[in-house]
Amino acid sequence: MRKLLPAAASVALLCSSCLPVPFDLSLSQGAASASKMARDNPSLVTLGQGFDSSARDFVFYPAVRPAGGGMDYASGFVASVRNLEYQVQAVKKDPSSGLLQSYGFQSQPVPNPDAHFPAAVGWPVQPGAATLSYFFQYTFDALDPQSGSRYSEKVGDPSASTFFPVAGADSDLHNQANLDFPPLDSVVLGASVSADPGGLFDVAHWLAADVLSPGFYLEMSYHLDENGLGAKATPRNPTSYDLSAFLPVIPPSTLSRLAYFYDDNQLADPARMPNRSFASWYDESSGGWVCYAWDDMVSHRQLPIDHRLDALLSTGELLSTESGTGRLYNRDGGLLATFPLGNLVYLGEKYVGGAARCYFSQCLIYDHTLHFNVYWIATDKLATLVD
Amino acid sequence: MILASALGSAQESVRLVPRRLLLYVAPAPASAFTPADALMIARSLHQRLQEAVPDVVFVEPAAGAVSPKQEELNAVAEQAGADSWMQLSMEGDWASARVRVRAFDLLLRTAVADLTAARASWGSPGGLSQETWSDVAQAIAGKFPMLESAVPASGRPQLVRLIIKALPGSVVTGLGAPPLKISADGTAFRMMPPMKEYFFRTELAGYVPVSTRIYLATDREIEVRQTSPSTWGLEGSLADSRAPGFDVSVYFPSSIFARFGFSTYALGLALNSTGILLDMPLTNLVLQVGAYVSPEDRFFRFYLGLGGFVRLVHAPGTRPVLDQLAPAGVRLILGAEAPLSDRAKLYFELTPTFYQTNMPDALRAALGQENAPGWAFGPAEALNLLSFRVGYRWRP
């Protein structure tokens, strides 16, 4: 018996190297919160074989039905990251196979110079070229800093009744003549999108540094609809103003992007008076995240938030999903709730039937195929995800 | 050494001695046969068997009015100097006779023949002249081979005394019938033919059965060491050869067991392209019940069981929670163990496992891009057929 032990142990150990462990922390943490969320039926969609296996962080952005009609899981976008570049594919379900097939807008690489931001929402590529890549309902693509080529194709399915990303040449973000934003001599540092209760448009917000006036910054807001940038909305100030007390006088190259949010308090909530701006960025010198808020052009405060911010929600609360953990803060930076997200990726907030929902994408890869679940939870119930 | 010496001395003085068999003939109750008829039949039987089975000495035939019990026949045979006996009883009458023949080996304490046959051809006492008793001769032919004897002078094989010392009440089997029972003083003996190997088993409720193999040359005393197993034990294991675990076992009578323990993936073996050690914040709490299907004294002992478990995720910075991916499961246990020592055993268990999950797709993704071998998925469950466990079991 003792003589057989080494051989038996070798065989057992060899077997162990072949058998996978039925566990993945990211999936388990995602499941913990997903079990408390809702899922439209059917929302499990499968991407046909042939995806870029060298890419990672696959996210499915379903198309949005108009006027608060919810999601259409038969089409949308699949975004992924490869070598610090975002790849975006427009996809729709093939009726015969039932799988999502890429069409129209093919794997257009979008350079992302800041590895701290995984989400593809707004970053500058060079002065004067504001960029907002936003895949949930609209997309406005980037200016390639190397070639100078502009990726601003119109992508959509005219036969479908869903909103689809558009970026017509006449609505380029840098078209100062049409939109008066941004000024040619500015650097956009941050952008965000918030949902409008009516569901007819979203609102995009930008923070840009005025290159000609060091330390002066611009805050601008525009409507986004299926035709691209629309009317200017709730302008903070028509001219740039001094934020040098906390933002760099001249943004260093390392501060190429920050998270910027503007609470214009659409619901006129007395607790959210006055309107407040938020800026959060990764401070290379301290090796951590910092967050500032300001209610006017003069005073400001640093909030006790040391995690990346991903959204300003319709409730006025701030959401961080850094490192697979959801953190909910009030407008003063007080931590309200912490919950696991694992592999659930925050997509954005949408009003459906008049109620705000937060949508999350879950990517599952098995049988060499990409599968996506999309879960949602009412925004005012996010705190119930606490484990 | 001792065995070789015994064998050597046996070869020097060995002789073959025929067996001695007592014939006993009696009518069955309610039979029409008389004692006189029985005597006639006994003589006929004696004569034919002497011719048909020459290597057996048939001791003076005996006949009686009734058939004695086995114990009485044993005594009659021993008094007659026989080491075996054959009893023939007649039913019915001369016109419709039936006979029953039983033969018993006193040395081995074993019945060697038992047959019933019709004798309609007799018709009358005169019919015995045509009786060949061939069926009876065939029934005992070869059943009483000659013995090797170290003492040929007496013409009888020498029997030696085998004394067994064990716990009072123990039952010893394998030394012929009836089983030997250890008396209150802790001993029992039986006369046995020498120069033979014997294998006997000693059993007592609440103690581990002991199997003993001996070579018996002369009178010998064997002490059987019986141990009462502990009602509890400890186990260390590796699930799928990678996840260490620890169990406490409780044993009940009739080899039934219950185990409670855990296996964890927090510090295990990975042995794959990504690393050597496993570091996953998952621990299974396991409860198992089962029963052994093999006796305790077998080298390989098999058992069956059923286990249930819950999966706890204990990621750093969070409190332990049930894994919502697959919170619980049950497993079938097909196990075998082999001894390393009196108290320690190694075991291997095949554990087909059924996982309860509300997210089978996510559980499938947790196994990787490849289709994991041995797994099958349903709408709310998953089955892993290639799950196993190896371990070390200690029972004080």
CSV table of N, CA and C in Angstrom, one decimal, chain A residues 8 34 51 98 100 116 128 152 188 192 209 218 238 248-249 257 262 273 319 341 354 377 385:
chain,number,residue,atom,x,y,z
A,8,ALA,N,-0.2,6.9,-6.7
A,8,ALA,CA,-1.6,7.4,-6.6
A,8,ALA,C,-1.6,8.9,-6.4
A,34,ALA,N,-26.9,40.5,-8.7
A,34,ALA,CA,-27.8,40.2,-9.7
A,34,ALA,C,-29.1,39.5,-9.2
A,51,PHE,N,-15.3,36.6,-31.9
A,51,PHE,CA,-14.9,37.8,-31.2
A,51,PHE,C,-13.4,37.8,-31.0
A,98,GLY,N,-30.4,33.6,-34.2
A,98,GLY,CA,-30.7,34.1,-32.9
A,98,GLY,C,-29.5,34.7,-32.2
A,100,LEU,N,-26.2,37.5,-31.9
A,100,LEU,CA,-25.9,38.9,-32.2
A,100,LEU,C,-24.8,38.9,-33.3
A,116,HIS,N,-6.8,54.6,-16.0
A,116,HIS,CA,-7.6,54.6,-14.8
A,116,HIS,C,-9.1,54.6,-15.0
A,128,GLY,N,-9.2,71.2,-28.6
A,128,GLY,CA,-10.1,71.6,-29.5
A,128,GLY,C,-11.0,70.4,-30.1
A,152,SER,N,-16.6,59.4,-37.2
A,152,SER,CA,-17.9,60.0,-36.9
A,152,SER,C,-18.9,59.5,-37.9
A,188,VAL,N,-11.0,69.5,-23.3
A,188,VAL,CA,-12.1,68.9,-22.5
A,188,VAL,C,-11.4,67.9,-21.6
A,192,SER,N,-20.0,63.8,-19.1
A,192,SER,CA,-20.9,62.8,-18.5
A,192,SER,C,-22.2,62.9,-19.2
A,209,ALA,N,-10.9,72.9,-20.0
A,209,ALA,CA,-9.9,73.9,-19.5
A,209,ALA,C,-9.7,74.9,-20.7
A,218,LEU,N,-14.5,75.8,-18.3
A,218,LEU,CA,-15.8,76.0,-18.8
A,218,LEU,C,-16.7,74.8,-18.4
A,238,PRO,N,-21.7,81.2,-19.4
A,238,PRO,CA,-21.3,81.3,-20.8
A,238,PRO,C,-19.8,81.5,-21.0
A,248,PRO,N,-5.8,72.1,-11.6
A,248,PRO,CA,-4.5,72.7,-12.0
A,248,PRO,C,-4.6,73.9,-12.9
A,249,VAL,N,-3.7,74.8,-12.7
A,249,VAL,CA,-3.8,76.0,-13.6
A,249,VAL,C,-3.6,75.6,-15.0
A,257,ARG,N,-7.8,63.1,-18.1
A,257,ARG,CA,-9.2,62.9,-18.0
A,257,ARG,C,-9.6,62.9,-16.6
A,262,TYR,N,-22.5,67.1,-13.3
A,262,TYR,CA,-23.2,68.4,-13.0
A,262,TYR,C,-24.7,68.0,-12.6
A,273,MET,N,-30.4,71.6,-3.5
A,273,MET,CA,-30.2,73.0,-3.8
A,273,MET,C,-28.9,73.5,-3.2
A,319,LEU,N,-22.3,57.4,-7.7
A,319,LEU,CA,-22.1,56.0,-7.7
A,319,LEU,C,-20.6,55.7,-8.2
A,341,LEU,N,-20.4,44.1,-6.9
A,341,LEU,CA,-20.9,44.1,-8.3
A,341,LEU,C,-20.1,43.0,-9.1
A,354,GLY,N,-41.3,56.2,-16.7
A,354,GLY,CA,-41.3,57.3,-15.7
A,354,GLY,C,-40.4,57.1,-14.5
A,377,ILE,N,-32.1,47.6,-11.9
A,377,ILE,CA,-32.7,47.9,-10.6
A,377,ILE,C,-33.1,49.3,-10.5
A,385,LEU,N,-28.9,46.6,-2.4
A,385,LEU,CA,-27.9,45.6,-2.8
A,385,LEU,C,-26.8,45.3,-1.7
